[in-house]
Coordinates of C-alpha atoms in Angstrom, one line a residue:
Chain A
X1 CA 97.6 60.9 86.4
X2 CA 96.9 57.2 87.7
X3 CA 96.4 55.7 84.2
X4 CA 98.4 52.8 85.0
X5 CA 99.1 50.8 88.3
X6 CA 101.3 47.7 89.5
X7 CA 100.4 46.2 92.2
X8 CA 102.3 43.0 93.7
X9 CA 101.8 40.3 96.3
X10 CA 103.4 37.1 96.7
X11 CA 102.2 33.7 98.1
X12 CA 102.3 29.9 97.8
X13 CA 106.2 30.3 96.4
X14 CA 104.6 32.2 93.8
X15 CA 104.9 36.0 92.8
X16 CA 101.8 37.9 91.4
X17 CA 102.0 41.3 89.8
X18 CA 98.8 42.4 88.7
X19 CA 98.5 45.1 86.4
X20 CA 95.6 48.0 86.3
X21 CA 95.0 50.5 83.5
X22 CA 96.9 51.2 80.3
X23 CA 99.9 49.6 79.8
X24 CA 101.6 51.8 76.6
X25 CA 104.7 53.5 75.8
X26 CA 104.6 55.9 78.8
X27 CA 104.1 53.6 81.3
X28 CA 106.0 50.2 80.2
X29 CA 108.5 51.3 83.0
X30 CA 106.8 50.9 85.6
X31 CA 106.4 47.8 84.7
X32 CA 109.7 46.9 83.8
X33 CA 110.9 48.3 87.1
X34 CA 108.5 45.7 88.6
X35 CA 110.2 42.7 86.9
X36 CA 113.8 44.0 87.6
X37 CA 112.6 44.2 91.6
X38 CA 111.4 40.7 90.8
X39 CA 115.1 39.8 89.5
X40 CA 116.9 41.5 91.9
X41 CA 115.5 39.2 94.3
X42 CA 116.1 36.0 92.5
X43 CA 112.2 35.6 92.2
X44 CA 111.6 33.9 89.0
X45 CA 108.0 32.1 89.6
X46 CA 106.3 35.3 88.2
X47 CA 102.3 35.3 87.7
X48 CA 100.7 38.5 85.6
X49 CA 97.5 38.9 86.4
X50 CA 95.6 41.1 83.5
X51 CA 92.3 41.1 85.0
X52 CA 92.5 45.3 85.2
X53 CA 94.6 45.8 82.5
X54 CA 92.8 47.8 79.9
X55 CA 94.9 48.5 77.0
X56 CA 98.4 47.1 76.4
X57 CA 100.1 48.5 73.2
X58 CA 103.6 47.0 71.2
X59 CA 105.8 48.8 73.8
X60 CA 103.8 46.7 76.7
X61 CA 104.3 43.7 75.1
X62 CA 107.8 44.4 74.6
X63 CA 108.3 44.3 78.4
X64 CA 107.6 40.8 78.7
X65 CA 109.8 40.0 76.1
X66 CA 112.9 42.0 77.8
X67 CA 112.4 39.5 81.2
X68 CA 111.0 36.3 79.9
X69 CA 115.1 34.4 78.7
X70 CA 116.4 35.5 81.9
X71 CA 113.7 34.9 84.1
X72 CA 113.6 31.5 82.0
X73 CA 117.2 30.9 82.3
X74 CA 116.6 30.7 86.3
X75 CA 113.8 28.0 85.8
X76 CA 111.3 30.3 86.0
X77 CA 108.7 31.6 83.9
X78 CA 106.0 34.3 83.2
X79 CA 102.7 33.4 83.3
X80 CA 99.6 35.3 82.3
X81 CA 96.1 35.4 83.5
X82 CA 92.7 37.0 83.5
X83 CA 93.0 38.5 80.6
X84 CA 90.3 40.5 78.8
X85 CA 89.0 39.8 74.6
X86 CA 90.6 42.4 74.0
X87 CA 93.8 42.1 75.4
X88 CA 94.3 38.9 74.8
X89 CA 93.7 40.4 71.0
X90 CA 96.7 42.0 70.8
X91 CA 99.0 39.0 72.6
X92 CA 97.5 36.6 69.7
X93 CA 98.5 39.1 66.9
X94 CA 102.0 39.3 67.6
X95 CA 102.1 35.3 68.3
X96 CA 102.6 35.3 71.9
X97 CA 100.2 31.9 73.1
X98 CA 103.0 29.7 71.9
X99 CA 105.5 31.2 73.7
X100 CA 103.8 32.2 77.1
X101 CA 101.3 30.2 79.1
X102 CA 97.9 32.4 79.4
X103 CA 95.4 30.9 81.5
X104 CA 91.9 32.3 82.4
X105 CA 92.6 31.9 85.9
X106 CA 94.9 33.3 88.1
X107 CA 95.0 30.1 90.1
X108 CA 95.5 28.0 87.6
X109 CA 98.4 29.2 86.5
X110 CA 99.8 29.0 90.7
X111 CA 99.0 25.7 90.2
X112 CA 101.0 25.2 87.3
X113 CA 103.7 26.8 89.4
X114 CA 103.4 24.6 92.0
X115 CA 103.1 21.1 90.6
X116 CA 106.7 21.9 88.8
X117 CA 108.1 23.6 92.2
X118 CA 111.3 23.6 91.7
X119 CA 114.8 25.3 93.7
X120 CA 113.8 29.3 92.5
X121 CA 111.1 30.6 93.9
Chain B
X1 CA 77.4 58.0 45.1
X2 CA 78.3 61.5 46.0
X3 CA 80.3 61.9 49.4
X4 CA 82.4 64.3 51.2
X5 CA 85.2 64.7 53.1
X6 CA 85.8 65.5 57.1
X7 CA 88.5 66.3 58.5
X8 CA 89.4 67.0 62.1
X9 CA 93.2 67.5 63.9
X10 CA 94.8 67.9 66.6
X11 CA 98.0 68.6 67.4
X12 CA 100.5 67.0 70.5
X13 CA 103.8 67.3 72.1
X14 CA 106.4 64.5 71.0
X15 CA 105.7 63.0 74.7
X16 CA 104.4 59.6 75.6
X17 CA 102.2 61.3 77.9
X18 CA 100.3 62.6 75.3
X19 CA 99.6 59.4 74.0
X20 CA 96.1 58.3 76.1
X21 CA 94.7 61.7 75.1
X22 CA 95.4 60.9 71.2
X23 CA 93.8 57.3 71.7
X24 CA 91.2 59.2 73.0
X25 CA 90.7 61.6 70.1
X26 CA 90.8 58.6 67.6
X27 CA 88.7 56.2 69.3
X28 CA 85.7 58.7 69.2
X29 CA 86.0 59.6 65.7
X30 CA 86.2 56.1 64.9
X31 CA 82.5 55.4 67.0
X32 CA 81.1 58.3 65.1
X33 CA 82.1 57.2 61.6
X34 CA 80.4 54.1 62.7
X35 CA 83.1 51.4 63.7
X36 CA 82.5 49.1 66.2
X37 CA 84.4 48.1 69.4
X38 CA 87.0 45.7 67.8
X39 CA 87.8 47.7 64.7
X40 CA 87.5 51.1 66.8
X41 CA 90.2 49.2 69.3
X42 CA 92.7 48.2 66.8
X43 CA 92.1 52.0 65.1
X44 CA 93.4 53.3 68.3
X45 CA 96.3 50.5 68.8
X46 CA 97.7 51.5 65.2
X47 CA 97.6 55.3 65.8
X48 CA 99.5 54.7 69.0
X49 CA 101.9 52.8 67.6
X50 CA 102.8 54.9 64.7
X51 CA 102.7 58.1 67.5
X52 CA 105.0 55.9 69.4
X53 CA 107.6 55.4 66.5
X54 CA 107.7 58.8 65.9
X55 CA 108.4 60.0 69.2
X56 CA 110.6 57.3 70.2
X57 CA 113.0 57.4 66.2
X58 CA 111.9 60.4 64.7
X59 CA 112.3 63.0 67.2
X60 CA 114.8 60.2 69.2
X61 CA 112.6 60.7 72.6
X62 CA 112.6 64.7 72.6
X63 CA 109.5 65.8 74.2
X64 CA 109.3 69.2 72.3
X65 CA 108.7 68.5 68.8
X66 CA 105.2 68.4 67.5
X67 CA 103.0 65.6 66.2
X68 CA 99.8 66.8 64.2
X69 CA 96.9 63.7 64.0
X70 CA 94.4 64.7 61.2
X71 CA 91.4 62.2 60.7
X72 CA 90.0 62.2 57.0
X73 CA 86.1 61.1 57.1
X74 CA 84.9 60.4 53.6
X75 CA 82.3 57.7 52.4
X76 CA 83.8 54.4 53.6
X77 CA 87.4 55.2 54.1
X78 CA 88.4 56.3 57.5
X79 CA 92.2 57.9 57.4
X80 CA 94.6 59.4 59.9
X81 CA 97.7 61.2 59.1
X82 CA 100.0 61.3 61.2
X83 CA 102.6 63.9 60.8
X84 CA 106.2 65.2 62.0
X85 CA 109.1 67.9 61.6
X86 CA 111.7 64.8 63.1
X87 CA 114.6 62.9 62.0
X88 CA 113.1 60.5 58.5
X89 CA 113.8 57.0 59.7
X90 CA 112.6 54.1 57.1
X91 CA 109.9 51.8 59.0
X92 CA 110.5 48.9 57.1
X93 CA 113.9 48.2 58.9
X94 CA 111.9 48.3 61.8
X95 CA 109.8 45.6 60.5
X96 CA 110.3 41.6 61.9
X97 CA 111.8 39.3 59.2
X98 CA 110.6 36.4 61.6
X99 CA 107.9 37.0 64.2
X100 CA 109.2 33.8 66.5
X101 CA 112.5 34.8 66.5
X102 CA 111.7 38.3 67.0
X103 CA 109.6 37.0 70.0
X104 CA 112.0 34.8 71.2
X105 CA 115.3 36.5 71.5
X106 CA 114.2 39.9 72.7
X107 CA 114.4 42.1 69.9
X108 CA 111.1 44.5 70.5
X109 CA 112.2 46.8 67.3
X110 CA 109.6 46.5 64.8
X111 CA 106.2 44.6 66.5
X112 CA 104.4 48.8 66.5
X113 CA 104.7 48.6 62.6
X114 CA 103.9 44.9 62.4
X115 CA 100.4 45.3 64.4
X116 CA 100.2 48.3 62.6
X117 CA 100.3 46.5 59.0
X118 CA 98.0 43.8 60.2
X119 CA 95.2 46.2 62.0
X120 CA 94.9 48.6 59.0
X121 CA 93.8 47.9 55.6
X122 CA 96.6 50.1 54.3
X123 CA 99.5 52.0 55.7
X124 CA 101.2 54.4 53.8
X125 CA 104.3 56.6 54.2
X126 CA 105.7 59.4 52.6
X127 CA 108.7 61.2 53.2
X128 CA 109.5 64.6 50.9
X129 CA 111.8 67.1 51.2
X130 CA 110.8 70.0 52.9
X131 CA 107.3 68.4 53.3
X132 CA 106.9 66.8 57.2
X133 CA 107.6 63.1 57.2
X134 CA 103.5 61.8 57.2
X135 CA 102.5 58.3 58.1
X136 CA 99.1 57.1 56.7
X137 CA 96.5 55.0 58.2
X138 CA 93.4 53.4 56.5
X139 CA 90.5 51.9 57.3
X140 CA 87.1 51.1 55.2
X141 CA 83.9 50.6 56.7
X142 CA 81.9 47.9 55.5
X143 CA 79.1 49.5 55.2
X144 CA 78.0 53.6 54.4
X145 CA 79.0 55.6 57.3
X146 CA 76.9 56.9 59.8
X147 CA 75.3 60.1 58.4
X148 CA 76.5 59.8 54.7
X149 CA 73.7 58.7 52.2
X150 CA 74.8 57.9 48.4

């Protein structure tokens, strides 16, 4: 069943992961494993783009939380784009626009990356 | 204003693959009682999230116990029970004292029955013995459901 996908690319010193389907309980570790392979790399400039991303429950969300003080720590960061109303929804409920950058653009938030580019990349 | 009730169940492994086919079952209740696409959408988000917390502390991540999902359809109130033969946890030490901290320092215990608290209008639980451990959901309608005439 392809209910969720991760798909990732990387370019401009930046790494995109962009996510496709329903991101729930059952499928959070796929995504997880996405951010370790991330880590494992030292690649800490991390854009998500949301643009596919149909449905994200507590146990999605959670995900982002596990990754975001140590890809932090590194002086990188987790940025979040295109996402939909309803998404973005369920980010706002549990508080998450003051702790994560969400932008409406994917490039905007590459920008972001780039006018702070620092040593990890 | 005389009403009456529907009910409709269904019944799923303890298995987080079962999960899109409950959101499934609920969101289409939900459109046929007459919710729209934003209440409809955190319907569905709640039921996951309490079908979540019972597969994941209930029955501890056990694929083979059995989750039964009845939806109660009567005037305004929309209500699914969600009920279990696991382990009775209490929800409300899952629940975050402080929603910045919580966000902040990577505890992720607790946000399913936070959303679920502020998506319903009421959640209930009751656990008795001998009785399975049942969760309840509520929602009202603001207006008379489709199909149900005082």
């Amino acid at each position: 069943m392809s209910e969720f996908k991760v798909h990732h690319r990387e370019g401009e010193g930046v790494n995109v992961i962009e996510l496709k389907g329903y991101l729930d309980a059952h499928t959070a570790t796929d995504l997880e494993t996405a951010f370790q392979r991330l880590l494992n790399d030292r690649k800490y400039n991390i854009v998500v783009n949301c643009r596919d991303l149909t449905y994200i429950s507590s146990a999605g969300l959670g995900v982002f939380m596990a990754y975001i003080e140590d890809v932090r720590k590194n002086r990188g960061d987790i940025k979040l784009t295109n996402m939909s109303t309803k998404v973005y929804n369920v980010f706002d409920l549990l508080g998450f626009p003051i702790l994560y950058e969400i932008y409406k653009e994917e490039q905007e938030a590459v920008r972001k990356f780039n006018e702070h580019a620092g040593p990890s990349r | 204003m005389s009403s009456y009730t529907e009910t409709i169940s269904k019944s799923i492994r303890s298995s987080t693959d079962q999960l899109l086919d409950i959101r499934e079952f609920v969101e289409q209740a939900a459109r046929e009682f007459g919710f729209g696409d934003e209440e409809s959408s955190n319907i569905v988000l709640a039921v996951d999230e309490a079908c979540t917390n019972v597969i994941k502390h209930a029955y501890a991540g056990s694929p083979n116990g059995e989750i039964r999902v009845t939806i109660l359809r009567e005037g305004t109130r929309f209500q699914i029970q969600i009920q279990d033969h696991g382990r009775t946890f209490d929800p409300e030490t899952l629940r975050p004292p402080d929603l910045k901290q919580q966000l902040t320092h990577y505890r992720r215990g607790g946000l399913g029955v936070y959303l679920m608290r502020r998506l319903m209008d009421r959640v209930e639980y009751a656990f008795r013995p001998g009785q399975p451990n049942e969760v309840r959901l509520t929602k009202f309608l603001a207006r008379p459901a489709a199909g149900q005439r005082g």
